[in-house]
XYZ file of N, CA and C in Angstrom:
648
model
N -15.608 11.324 24.670
C -15.809 11.617 23.247
C -17.241 11.250 22.851
N -17.986 12.175 22.183
C -19.350 11.885 21.744
C -19.407 10.661 20.848
N -20.582 9.997 20.857
C -20.741 8.760 20.104
C -20.536 8.978 18.612
N -21.073 10.094 18.070
C -20.945 10.334 16.635
C -19.487 10.581 16.229
N -18.725 11.262 17.080
C -17.311 11.500 16.792
C -16.524 10.195 16.859
N -16.855 9.359 17.851
C -16.189 8.066 17.979
C -16.507 7.188 16.778
N -17.760 7.221 16.344
C -18.173 6.434 15.185
C -17.433 6.882 13.928
N -17.278 8.215 13.770
C -16.574 8.752 12.611
C -15.102 8.344 12.626
N -14.494 8.340 13.824
C -13.091 7.954 13.927
C -12.905 6.464 13.635
N -13.824 5.647 14.129
C -13.765 4.211 13.852
C -13.917 3.957 12.361
N -14.827 4.697 11.722
C -15.024 4.562 10.278
C -13.768 4.962 9.526
N -13.124 6.042 9.953
C -11.882 6.489 9.323
C -10.782 5.455 9.514
N -10.676 4.908 10.724
C -9.669 3.890 11.014
C -9.879 2.654 10.141
N -11.114 2.204 10.060
C -11.423 0.998 9.290
C -11.114 1.184 7.810
N -11.585 2.299 7.247
C -11.351 2.547 5.824
C -9.871 2.732 5.520
N -9.126 3.330 6.456
C -7.689 3.523 6.269
C -6.956 2.192 6.263
N -7.284 1.330 7.220
C -6.646 0.016 7.296
C -6.925 -0.792 6.027
N -8.195 -0.841 5.647
C -8.576 -1.638 4.476
C -7.914 -1.095 3.214
N -7.958 0.228 3.038
C -7.389 0.825 1.829
C -5.895 0.553 1.706
N -5.140 0.875 2.747
C -3.688 0.710 2.689
C -3.292 -0.766 2.647
N -4.013 -1.606 3.374
C -3.686 -3.033 3.362
C -3.926 -3.631 1.980
N -5.061 -3.281 1.382
C -5.389 -3.828 0.070
C -4.399 -3.332 -0.991
N -4.067 -2.034 -0.942
C -3.117 -1.482 -1.914
C -1.746 -2.117 -1.734
N -1.321 -2.308 -0.476
C 0.000 -2.883 -0.213
C 0.049 -4.359 -0.585
N -1.027 -5.108 -0.288
C -1.116 -6.537 -0.589
C 0.113 -7.305 -0.085
N 0.248 -7.469 1.232
C 1.420 -8.165 1.793
C 1.626 -9.573 1.252
N 0.542 -10.270 0.894
C 0.678 -11.630 0.376
C 1.419 -11.639 -0.956
N 1.066 -10.706 -1.822
C 1.769 -10.601 -3.106
C 3.208 -10.155 -2.888
N 3.409 -9.210 -1.981
C 4.763 -8.732 -1.696
C 5.644 -9.847 -1.138
N 5.058 -10.754 -0.352
C 5.859 -11.848 0.209
C 6.400 -12.749 -0.897
N 5.598 -12.954 -1.946
C 6.062 -13.771 -3.072
C 7.190 -13.059 -3.821
N 7.056 -11.749 -4.018
C 8.101 -10.977 -4.685
C 9.363 -10.929 -3.831
N 9.171 -10.853 -2.514
C 10.306 -10.834 -1.585
C 11.147 -12.107 -1.731
N 10.484 -13.244 -1.858
C 11.209 -14.507 -2.029
C 12.066 -14.479 -3.280
N 11.494 -13.948 -4.367
C 12.247 -13.884 -5.614
C 13.419 -12.916 -5.546
N 13.198 -11.770 -4.910
C 14.233 -10.736 -4.856
C 15.386 -11.106 -3.929
N 15.099 -11.903 -2.909
C 16.138 -12.256 -1.938
C 16.686 -13.661 -2.172
N 16.378 -14.236 -3.302
C 16.867 -15.587 -3.613
C 18.397 -15.591 -3.611
N 18.972 -16.530 -2.903
C 20.431 -16.627 -2.832
C 21.037 -15.877 -1.665
N 20.234 -15.066 -0.958
C 20.746 -14.347 0.206
C 20.768 -15.271 1.427
N 21.618 -14.952 2.377
C 21.640 -15.702 3.631
C 20.433 -15.301 4.479
N 20.154 -16.095 5.526
C 19.026 -15.778 6.410
C 19.213 -14.417 7.073
N 20.427 -14.085 7.445
C 20.708 -12.789 8.071
C 20.424 -11.649 7.096
N 20.843 -11.808 5.847
C 20.602 -10.767 4.837
C 19.114 -10.613 4.563
N 18.410 -11.726 4.518
C 16.961 -11.664 4.285
C 16.252 -10.918 5.412
N 16.637 -11.221 6.646
C 16.009 -10.541 7.792
C 16.287 -9.043 7.762
N 17.487 -8.683 7.331
C 17.824 -7.265 7.254
C 16.987 -6.559 6.190
N 16.853 -7.204 5.044
C 16.009 -6.645 3.984
C 14.559 -6.566 4.462
N 14.124 -7.594 5.225
C 12.731 -7.683 5.677
C 12.324 -6.511 6.554
N 13.237 -5.993 7.388
C 12.847 -4.851 8.242
C 13.186 -3.512 7.609
N 14.225 -3.492 6.779
C 14.604 -2.217 6.161
C 13.553 -1.720 5.163
N 13.043 -2.603 4.335
C 12.100 -2.198 3.286
C 10.824 -1.570 3.855
N 10.129 -2.214 4.815
C 8.942 -1.567 5.384
C 9.256 -0.276 6.122
N 10.445 -0.207 6.752
C 10.816 1.017 7.462
C 10.974 2.180 6.486
N 11.626 1.920 5.358
C 11.790 2.960 4.334
C 10.424 3.330 3.760
N 9.593 2.302 3.506
C 8.249 2.555 2.994
C 7.430 3.397 3.955
N 7.567 3.125 5.256
C 6.869 3.908 6.287
C 7.280 5.376 6.211
N 8.583 5.627 6.109
C 9.072 7.007 6.029
C 8.535 7.739 4.813
N 8.501 7.039 3.690
C 8.015 7.657 2.449
C 6.536 8.009 2.566
N 5.723 7.070 3.048
C 4.282 7.305 3.122
C 3.930 8.380 4.152
N 4.662 8.406 5.264
C 4.423 9.462 6.254
C 4.764 10.828 5.666
N 5.892 10.901 4.950
C 6.285 12.168 4.315
C 5.235 12.616 3.309
N 4.719 11.666 2.544
C 3.675 11.982 1.560
C 2.409 12.468 2.262
N 2.046 11.790 3.351
C 0.852 12.183 4.089
C 0.959 13.576 4.676
N 2.155 13.936 5.141
C 2.347 15.252 5.755
C 2.439 16.364 4.718
N 3.069 16.074 3.582
C 3.312 17.136 2.609
C 2.538 17.049 1.321
N 1.763 15.970 1.154
C 1.049 15.779 -0.110
C 0.034 16.859 -0.406
N -0.781 17.219 0.598
C -1.820 18.238 0.395
C -1.201 19.597 0.094
N -0.086 19.905 0.767
C 0.608 21.176 0.508
C 1.112 21.245 -0.916
N 1.672 20.130 -1.387
C 2.170 20.078 -2.763
C 1.039 20.253 -3.761
N -0.096 19.616 -3.491
C -1.246 19.772 -4.376
C -1.694 21.229 -4.416
N -1.687 21.883 -3.251
C -2.071 23.294 -3.195
C -1.138 24.165 -4.015
N 0.164 23.889 -3.941
C 1.135 24.655 -4.712
C 0.941 24.456 -6.209
N 0.472 23.264 -6.583
C 0.229 22.976 -8.001
C -1.145 23.449 -8.466
N -1.938 23.963 -7.514
C -3.272 24.450 -7.864
C -4.278 23.342 -8.084
N -4.039 22.187 -7.457
C -4.937 21.037 -7.610
C -5.779 20.905 -6.347
N -7.093 20.900 -6.495
C -7.971 20.757 -5.338
C -7.986 19.308 -4.872
N -8.278 19.111 -3.598
C -8.321 17.761 -3.044
C -9.457 16.954 -3.669
N -10.560 17.624 -4.002
C -11.677 16.915 -4.624
C -11.274 16.385 -6.002
N -10.514 17.188 -6.754
C -10.043 16.740 -8.067
C -9.082 15.565 -7.898
N -8.244 15.630 -6.871
C -7.303 14.534 -6.646
C -8.036 13.274 -6.201
N -9.137 13.443 -5.456
C -9.922 12.276 -5.050
C -10.466 11.554 -6.279
N -10.944 12.314 -7.256
C -11.484 11.703 -8.469
C -10.366 11.018 -9.260
N -9.254 11.748 -9.461
C -8.132 11.181 -10.209
C -7.514 10.001 -9.468
N -7.360 10.143 -8.147
C -6.813 9.058 -7.343
C -7.718 7.841 -7.350
N -9.028 8.075 -7.306
C -9.978 6.970 -7.382
C -9.861 6.204 -8.685
N -9.646 6.939 -9.772
C -9.461 6.292 -11.074
C -8.202 5.438 -11.089
N -7.116 5.974 -10.501
C -5.861 5.225 -10.446
C -6.022 3.957 -9.611
N -6.680 4.076 -8.452
C -6.902 2.907 -7.610
C -7.847 1.909 -8.293
N -8.784 2.425 -9.084
C -9.686 1.546 -9.819
C -8.907 0.733 -10.854
N -7.933 1.376 -11.491
C -7.077 0.669 -12.449
C -6.256 -0.406 -11.739
N -5.734 -0.077 -10.558
C -4.976 -1.049 -9.780
C -5.856 -2.238 -9.407
N -7.099 -1.959 -9.021
C -8.015 -3.044 -8.664
C -8.305 -3.919 -9.883
N -8.407 -3.308 -11.062
C -8.612 -4.071 -12.300
C -7.437 -5.013 -12.541
N -6.216 -4.507 -12.313
C -5.030 -5.347 -12.469
C -5.047 -6.515 -11.492
N -5.526 -6.262 -10.273
C -5.574 -7.329 -9.268
C -6.600 -8.386 -9.634
N -7.775 -7.963 -10.066
C -8.847 -8.902 -10.372
C -8.501 -9.748 -11.594
N -7.881 -9.132 -12.601
C -7.581 -9.848 -13.841
C -6.120 -10.293 -13.941
N -5.467 -10.379 -12.781
C -4.105 -10.935 -12.682
C -3.109 -10.203 -13.583
N -3.146 -8.885 -13.544
C -2.165 -8.098 -14.295
C -1.164 -7.419 -13.359
N -1.531 -7.285 -12.078
C -0.678 -6.561 -11.140
C 0.601 -7.334 -10.820
N 0.456 -8.629 -10.510
C 1.615 -9.445 -10.164
C 2.696 -9.445 -11.236
N 2.335 -9.781 -12.488
C 3.348 -9.761 -13.549
C 4.003 -8.401 -13.745
N 3.222 -7.302 -13.603
C 3.813 -5.973 -13.780
C 4.815 -5.666 -12.676
N 4.453 -5.959 -11.426
C 5.371 -5.714 -10.324
C 6.600 -6.619 -10.418
N 6.399 -7.859 -10.884
C 7.525 -8.766 -11.039
C 8.484 -8.254 -12.106
N 7.924 -7.708 -13.192
C 8.770 -7.150 -14.246
C 9.555 -5.952 -13.736
N 8.894 -5.110 -12.919
C 9.584 -3.964 -12.315
C 10.716 -4.426 -11.411
N 10.446 -5.442 -10.613
C 11.462 -5.976 -9.703
C 12.636 -6.576 -10.468
N 12.346 -7.340 -11.523
C 13.412 -7.964 -12.313
C 14.304 -6.913 -12.941
N 13.691 -5.850 -13.456
C 14.464 -4.784 -14.082
C 15.348 -4.084 -13.056
N 14.795 -3.831 -11.874
C 15.558 -3.149 -10.825
C 16.740 -3.994 -10.375
N 16.514 -5.291 -10.208
C 17.592 -6.174 -9.777
C 18.677 -6.240 -10.823
N 18.260 -6.274 -12.078
C 19.254 -6.327 -13.139
C 20.111 -5.083 -13.192
N 19.541 -3.942 -12.866
C 20.273 -2.680 -12.921
C 21.114 -2.495 -11.657
N 20.534 -2.793 -10.505
C 21.179 -2.473 -9.235
C 21.998 -3.623 -8.658
N 21.864 -4.799 -9.230
C 22.604 -5.972 -8.760
C 22.372 -6.240 -7.279
N 21.167 -5.972 -6.809
C 20.726 -6.260 -5.458
C 21.612 -5.581 -4.399
N 22.238 -4.435 -4.757
C 23.058 -3.720 -3.782
C 22.209 -3.127 -2.674
N 21.013 -2.728 -3.008
C 20.155 -2.153 -1.977
C 18.710 -2.501 -2.283
N 18.430 -3.806 -2.312
C 17.114 -4.277 -2.718
C 16.022 -3.832 -1.744
N 16.389 -3.538 -0.502
C 15.392 -3.082 0.473
C 14.790 -1.742 0.068
N 15.647 -0.834 -0.419
C 15.165 0.483 -0.826
C 14.543 0.436 -2.216
N 15.186 -0.294 -3.097
C 14.725 -0.347 -4.491
C 15.009 -1.731 -5.054
N 13.986 -2.501 -5.384
C 12.611 -2.056 -5.653
C 11.593 -2.342 -4.550
N 12.000 -2.911 -3.400
C 10.989 -3.282 -2.414
C 10.261 -2.074 -1.826
N 11.019 -1.121 -1.235
C 10.365 0.055 -0.646
C 9.730 0.908 -1.728
N 10.506 1.186 -2.771
C 10.022 1.932 -3.943
C 10.347 1.101 -5.178
N 9.395 0.749 -6.015
C 7.983 1.173 -5.985
C 7.013 0.089 -5.524
N 7.517 -1.001 -4.921
C 6.613 -2.099 -4.593
C 5.772 -1.827 -3.346
N 6.388 -1.285 -2.274
C 5.617 -0.964 -1.065
C 4.992 0.427 -1.182
N 5.822 1.433 -1.379
C 5.335 2.814 -1.524
C 5.284 3.159 -3.003
N 4.390 2.499 -3.708
C 4.216 2.746 -5.137
C 3.153 3.797 -5.400
N 2.794 3.993 -6.665
C 1.784 5.007 -7.017
C 0.449 4.802 -6.301
N 0.011 3.539 -6.191
C -1.262 3.277 -5.525
C -1.244 3.639 -4.063
N -0.172 3.231 -3.351
C -0.065 3.522 -1.919
C 0.091 5.017 -1.676
N 0.882 5.685 -2.497
C 1.081 7.131 -2.351
C -0.233 7.874 -2.584
N -0.953 7.466 -3.625
C -2.252 8.087 -3.907
C -3.217 7.879 -2.747
N -3.279 6.632 -2.250
C -4.181 6.331 -1.129
C -3.802 7.140 0.102
N -2.505 7.306 0.342
C -2.051 8.044 1.520
C -2.459 9.515 1.439
N -2.319 10.122 0.277
C -2.713 11.524 0.120
C -4.223 11.678 0.313
N -4.986 10.732 -0.241
C -6.443 10.788 -0.096
C -6.861 10.630 1.362
N -6.246 9.687 2.062
C -6.585 9.467 3.471
C -6.143 10.639 4.334
N -4.960 11.206 4.031
C -4.488 12.378 4.777
C -5.436 13.557 4.576
N -6.017 13.663 3.380
C -6.973 14.730 3.120
C -8.232 14.582 3.963
N -8.592 13.347 4.306
C -9.779 13.115 5.133
C -9.562 13.502 6.591
N -8.303 13.650 7.006
C -8.044 14.048 8.394
C -8.419 15.501 8.644
N -8.426 16.315 7.570
C -8.791 17.734 7.654
C -7.967 18.477 8.705
N -6.705 18.075 8.829
C -5.794 18.767 9.737
C -5.974 18.424 11.207
N -6.844 17.476 11.529
C -7.079 17.102 12.928
C -5.948 16.210 13.422
N -5.413 16.552 14.582
C -4.276 15.810 15.136
C -4.667 14.378 15.469
N -5.850 14.180 16.065
C -6.255 12.831 16.468
C -6.401 11.906 15.263
N -6.973 12.429 14.176
C -7.092 11.627 12.959
C -5.716 11.363 12.357
N -4.840 12.355 12.443
C -3.490 12.186 11.933
C -2.739 11.098 12.680
N -2.916 11.053 14.001
C -2.276 10.015 14.815
C -2.825 8.638 14.447
N -4.137 8.563 14.224
C -4.749 7.302 13.820
C -4.167 6.826 12.488
N -4.047 7.751 11.529
C -3.511 7.393 10.215
C -2.056 6.951 10.332
N -1.291 7.630 11.168
C 0.108 7.252 11.392
C 0.192 5.836 11.962
N -0.696 5.540 12.918
C -0.733 4.199 13.494
C -1.121 3.142 12.471
N -2.035 3.494 11.576
C -2.460 2.559 10.533
C -1.306 2.238 9.591
N -0.564 3.267 9.191
C 0.589 3.047 8.311
C 1.607 2.132 8.999
N 1.863 2.398 10.289
C 2.778 1.556 11.038
C 2.291 0.119 11.116
N 0.993 -0.060 11.312
C 0.408 -1.401 11.387
C 0.567 -2.149 10.072
N 0.290 -1.461 8.967
C 0.409 -2.095 7.648
C 1.862 -2.465 7.359
N 2.793 -1.581 7.716
C 4.208 -1.887 7.506
C 4.647 -3.066 8.369
N 4.099 -3.164 9.582
C 4.401 -4.295 10.454
C 3.876 -5.589 9.825
N 2.699 -5.515 9.224
C 2.124 -6.676 8.546
C 3.015 -7.120 7.387
N 3.533 -6.145 6.649
C 4.427 -6.466 5.534
C 5.709 -7.112 6.050
N 6.252 -6.572 7.137
C 7.461 -7.129 7.741
C 7.238 -8.588 8.152
N 6.110 -8.859 8.797
C 5.805 -10.226 9.215
C 5.590 -11.141 8.015
N 4.993 -10.599 6.953
C 4.802 -11.415 5.744
C 6.137 -11.747 5.087
N 7.100 -10.835 5.176
C 8.438 -11.109 4.655
C 9.122 -12.209 5.467
N 9.005 -12.112 6.797
C 9.635 -13.110 7.658
C 9.035 -14.503 7.418
N 7.742 -14.534 7.164
C 7.072 -15.822 6.947
C 6.785 -16.112 5.489
N 7.561 -15.500 4.587
C 7.278 -15.610 3.151
C 7.260 -17.056 2.666
N 8.222 -17.856 3.113
C 8.293 -19.243 2.653
C 7.083 -20.045 3.143
N 6.693 -19.823 4.401
C 5.530 -20.533 4.941
C 4.246 -20.100 4.240
N 4.120 -18.795 3.986
C 2.932 -18.286 3.288
C 2.839 -18.880 1.897
N 3.980 -18.940 1.202
C 4.008 -19.491 -0.146
C 3.589 -20.952 -0.148
N 4.071 -21.704 0.844
C 3.730 -23.126 0.934
C 2.256 -23.315 1.281
N 1.759 -22.492 2.203
C 0.384 -22.637 2.674
C -0.639 -22.244 1.604
N -0.438 -21.090 0.976
C -1.405 -20.589 0.003
C -1.263 -21.269 -1.353
N -0.013 -21.402 -1.781
C 0.208 -21.905 -3.121
C -0.200 -20.871 -4.159
N -0.105 -21.229 -5.397
C -0.453 -20.305 -6.488
C -1.948 -19.986 -6.482
N -2.766 -20.998 -6.274
C -4.224 -20.805 -6.297
C -4.689 -19.915 -5.162
N -4.170 -20.147 -3.964
C -4.562 -19.342 -2.812
C -4.215 -17.882 -2.982
N -3.004 -17.599 -3.496
C -2.610 -16.203 -3.720
C -3.487 -15.554 -4.781
N -3.823 -16.316 -5.823
C -4.653 -15.774 -6.895
C -6.040 -15.400 -6.383
N -6.631 -16.278 -5.572
C -7.975 -16.018 -5.036
C -7.958 -14.821 -4.097
N -6.981 -14.775 -3.180
C -6.919 -13.677 -2.215
C -6.683 -12.340 -2.905
N -5.826 -12.318 -3.917
C -5.553 -11.076 -4.639
C -6.788 -10.577 -5.363
N -7.550 -11.472 -5.955
C -8.767 -11.063 -6.666
C -9.823 -10.539 -5.697
N -9.947 -11.181 -4.545
C -10.913 -10.698 -3.544
C -10.532 -9.312 -3.048
N -9.232 -9.102 -2.792
C -8.773 -7.781 -2.371
C -8.991 -6.757 -3.485
N -8.846 -7.186 -4.724
C -9.069 -6.279 -5.854
C -10.494 -5.775 -5.919
N -11.449 -6.652 -5.631
C -12.863 -6.248 -5.629
C -13.131 -5.220 -4.528
N -12.547 -5.457 -3.349
C -12.701 -4.503 -2.243
C -12.095 -3.157 -2.619
N -10.913 -3.179 -3.237
C -10.255 -1.936 -3.637
C -11.080 -1.193 -4.679
N -11.722 -1.922 -5.585
C -12.565 -1.277 -6.600
C -13.698 -0.494 -5.941
N -14.309 -1.093 -4.924
C -15.398 -0.407 -4.213
C -14.878 0.840 -3.497
N -13.707 0.742 -2.865
C -13.124 1.902 -2.191
C -12.771 2.998 -3.188
N -12.262 2.601 -4.346
C -11.905 3.580 -5.375
C -13.134 4.345 -5.861
N -14.220 3.627 -6.073
C -15.474 4.272 -6.498
C -15.962 5.236 -5.426
N -15.819 4.844 -4.150
C -16.250 5.721 -3.063
C -15.425 7.006 -3.038
N -14.108 6.902 -3.277
C -13.264 8.099 -3.351
C -13.748 9.023 -4.460
N -14.090 8.450 -5.610
C -14.553 9.265 -6.736
C -15.895 9.918 -6.430
N -16.788 9.173 -5.782
C -18.092 9.732 -5.401
C -17.897 10.913 -4.451
N -17.005 10.742 -3.470
C -16.731 11.835 -2.528
C -16.210 13.064 -3.259
N -15.341 12.842 -4.244
C -14.786 13.968 -5.006
C -15.854 14.685 -5.813
N -16.719 13.926 -6.450
C -17.800 14.515 -7.265
C -18.771 15.288 -6.379
N -19.104 14.728 -5.208
C -20.018 15.401 -4.278
C -19.418 16.727 -3.815
N -18.110 16.736 -3.524
C -17.449 17.972 -3.094
C -17.460 19.018 -4.202
N -17.208 18.571 -5.433
C -17.212 19.521 -6.552
C -18.612 20.089 -6.738
N -19.635 19.234 -6.669
C -21.006 19.685 -6.852
C -21.454 20.645 -5.742
N -20.937 20.388 -4.517
C -21.320 21.229 -3.397
C -20.510 22.516 -3.320
N -19.353 22.503 -4.027
C -18.448 23.617 -3.895
C -18.679 24.787 -4.750
C-alpha cells in the first residue's frame, strides 16, 4: 500500500476512534450504568453489561450502512449533513464542557426506568439513547460518508465501532472501580477535556462541509 494511502487510512482510523469514543464517553456511561443497575444481582449486571453495547453496535452499524442512502432519499447532501451534524456535535461538546450532558442523560435514564420498570434496561435506555444516541448516530453517518464506499475504510470503521463498544463493555464491568478511582472530580475533568476535543472535531466536520459546498 502506498505511503499516502496508508497515511490517509491511519488518519481516518484515528479520527474515527476519537470521534466515537468521545461521543460515547464510556466513563460517563459507567456512572449511569451503576445507577440503572442498582439493586440487580451480579449476574444480571453482567448480562446488561454485554447486551447494551451489542445492541448499540447493531444500531450504529445499521446507521452506517443505510444512513447515506436515507439522506439521498430525503434529498439531503452529505455536505449539508456534515454542517448540520457538526453543529449537533458542537452542542454536545458544549454540554460536556459546561456539565449539562450528564444531568440530561441521567434525566432520560430516570424517565425510562420509571416507565419501563427496568424490564429491558440494556436496550432502553442504555443502548438507546445513551450509547446509540443522536450524537453517536450523527457521528456514525458522518464517518461512514468519509469512507466513500471503499470496502477497506468500511472494515476499519466497523472495527472502530466494535472497539468502542468493547471499551463500553469493559467500563460497565469495572464501573464500581472506575467510580471509586475517579470520583466526582475525576469524571468532571475527563468529561470536560473530552468535550473540548469533540468541539474541535465538530468544527472540522463543519469546515469540511463548507469546503465541499464551495467546491461543488
